[in-house]
Amino acid sequence: MVIRNERSGQRKQDAIIMAPELLILLGAAGILQADLLPDKKFLLLPPVNFTIKAVNLAQVLLRWEPNPDQEQSNVQLGYHVKINAPQEEEYETRNTERSLVTILHKGFSASVQTVPWSDHSLQASSWVSAELKAPPGSPGTEIVNLTCTTNTKADNYTHFQPYQVSLHCTWLVGKDAPDDTQYFLYYRYRSRIEECQEYSKDVLQRNVACWFPRTFINSKGRDSLAVYVNGSSKEAAIKPFDQLFALHAIGKDDQKPWTEWFLIAVMMTICFILLIFSLICRICHLWTKLFPPVPVPKSNINDFFVIINNEKTGSSETEVISYVEEAGFETLEDSVF
């Protein structure tokens, strides 16, 4: 019994001695494991509820929401948006929605992912995508070769819009469009949408051109002009078509009234300044000082014609001798009575 008690006591002492070493080893193992495992708070999750919605002619709204399972951290988050169709484009933003002006007859698709806004050493999230399908319609029935021009003229009847901008568009009928196809054109400028009321027709009475004598377009604006053409037929579904135009590229403007008034004002100002300057010079006798008369050289010719006039008055006789210089020279006259 004594031997067993001594062994038990020795074990307890050894365990007490080894306890700190075991704690140190366990702590080191925990630290090593923590270093090997990824830090979950920096794991970026993709956005949710990503949608693409057509909100107007040739205009879409992209919208998404932050992932609700994303852990809070000191890392500022942003979003990387990639436009896949109809034309590739990429941008980064901290907002959760974006309005884009684009053609839609070919459809529209985009992707978005969560990215660190400042610390680019962190890995971005996976992508989420959304798509807006192309509008239905039979291939080859949409219009082709759409061209539009604007014409700007001065409008003296309103102060709010001093220019009258007209719009003229022409197109060709789709190669597979039925004979009974009828096209209808709309334009959108900013938030204004107008439907054409004046059409030109081909031999089959199909609309092939449109005329807006007066529009809401600002010829000096930078916004794009969106033109949309759809159609109807009893034989086939007509595929719509849209196109964007830059106003400066469709370049037919008359002379602007502000240009005319500016030239007139400049000319009047110059004339007024010259008139005032002339009056001041005459009043202050500066004209002769600024522009002295050019002296005429005297003649050295001494040839004179002698004209003798005999005049008899009563009993007295008067003889007049005149010395007259040729034309252009001085005249000397001497009379003898």
CSV table of N, CA, C and O in Angstrom, one decimal, residues 50 52 62 82-89 104 106-111 129-133:
chain,number,residue,atom,x,y,z
A,50,PHE,N,-30.7,39.9,-58.2
A,50,PHE,CA,-30.2,40.7,-59.3
A,50,PHE,C,-31.2,40.6,-60.4
A,50,PHE,O,-31.6,39.5,-60.9
A,52,ILE,N,-32.9,42.7,-64.1
A,52,ILE,CA,-32.8,43.6,-65.3
A,52,ILE,C,-34.2,43.9,-65.8
A,52,ILE,O,-34.9,43.0,-66.1
A,62,LEU,N,-30.7,48.1,-63.9
A,62,LEU,CA,-30.1,47.0,-63.2
A,62,LEU,C,-30.2,47.2,-61.7
A,62,LEU,O,-29.9,48.3,-61.2
A,82,LYS,N,-20.5,43.8,-65.1
A,82,LYS,CA,-20.1,43.4,-66.4
A,82,LYS,C,-21.3,43.3,-67.4
A,82,LYS,O,-22.1,42.4,-67.1
A,83,ILE,N,-21.3,44.1,-68.4
A,83,ILE,CA,-22.4,44.1,-69.4
A,83,ILE,C,-21.9,43.1,-70.5
A,83,ILE,O,-20.9,43.2,-71.1
A,84,ASN,N,-22.7,42.0,-70.7
A,84,ASN,CA,-22.3,41.0,-71.6
A,84,ASN,C,-22.9,41.2,-73.0
A,84,ASN,O,-22.2,40.9,-74.0
A,85,ALA,N,-24.1,41.7,-73.1
A,85,ALA,CA,-24.7,41.9,-74.4
A,85,ALA,C,-25.7,43.0,-74.2
A,85,ALA,O,-26.3,43.2,-73.1
A,86,PRO,N,-26.0,43.9,-75.3
A,86,PRO,CA,-25.5,43.7,-76.6
A,86,PRO,C,-24.1,44.1,-76.9
A,86,PRO,O,-23.5,43.9,-78.0
A,87,GLN,N,-23.5,44.9,-76.0
A,87,GLN,CA,-22.1,45.4,-76.1
A,87,GLN,C,-21.4,45.2,-74.8
A,87,GLN,O,-21.9,45.6,-73.8
A,88,GLU,N,-20.2,44.7,-74.9
A,88,GLU,CA,-19.5,44.5,-73.6
A,88,GLU,C,-19.0,45.8,-73.0
A,88,GLU,O,-18.5,46.7,-73.7
A,89,GLU,N,-19.2,45.8,-71.7
A,89,GLU,CA,-18.8,47.0,-70.9
A,89,GLU,C,-18.6,46.6,-69.5
A,89,GLU,O,-19.3,45.7,-69.0
A,104,LEU,N,-32.2,47.4,-77.3
A,104,LEU,CA,-32.8,46.2,-76.6
A,104,LEU,C,-33.3,45.2,-77.6
A,104,LEU,O,-33.8,44.1,-77.2
A,106,LYS,N,-31.8,43.2,-79.5
A,106,LYS,CA,-30.9,42.1,-79.4
A,106,LYS,C,-30.9,41.4,-78.1
A,106,LYS,O,-30.2,40.4,-77.9
A,107,GLY,N,-31.7,41.9,-77.1
A,107,GLY,CA,-31.6,41.4,-75.8
A,107,GLY,C,-30.6,42.1,-75.0
A,107,GLY,O,-29.8,42.9,-75.5
A,108,PHE,N,-30.5,41.8,-73.7
A,108,PHE,CA,-29.6,42.4,-72.8
A,108,PHE,C,-29.2,41.4,-71.6
A,108,PHE,O,-30.1,40.8,-71.1
A,109,SER,N,-28.0,41.3,-71.3
A,109,SER,CA,-27.5,40.4,-70.2
A,109,SER,C,-26.3,41.1,-69.5
A,109,SER,O,-25.6,41.8,-70.1
A,110,ALA,N,-26.2,40.8,-68.2
A,110,ALA,CA,-25.2,41.4,-67.4
A,110,ALA,C,-24.9,40.5,-66.2
A,110,ALA,O,-25.7,39.6,-65.8
A,111,SER,N,-23.7,40.7,-65.6
A,111,SER,CA,-23.3,40.0,-64.4
A,111,SER,C,-22.8,41.0,-63.4
A,111,SER,O,-22.3,42.0,-63.7
A,129,SER,N,-25.7,36.4,-62.5
A,129,SER,CA,-26.1,37.0,-63.8
A,129,SER,C,-27.6,37.1,-63.9
A,129,SER,O,-28.4,36.4,-63.3
A,130,ALA,N,-28.0,38.0,-64.9
A,130,ALA,CA,-29.4,38.1,-65.2
A,130,ALA,C,-29.5,38.5,-66.7
A,130,ALA,O,-28.5,38.9,-67.3
A,131,GLU,N,-30.7,38.2,-67.3
A,131,GLU,CA,-30.8,38.4,-68.7
A,131,GLU,C,-32.2,39.0,-69.0
A,131,GLU,O,-33.2,38.6,-68.4
A,132,LEU,N,-32.2,39.8,-70.0
A,132,LEU,CA,-33.5,40.3,-70.6
A,132,LEU,C,-33.5,39.8,-72.0
A,132,LEU,O,-32.7,40.2,-72.9
A,133,LYS,N,-34.4,38.9,-72.3
A,133,LYS,CA,-34.5,38.3,-73.6
A,133,LYS,C,-34.9,39.2,-74.7
A,133,LYS,O,-35.6,40.2,-74.5
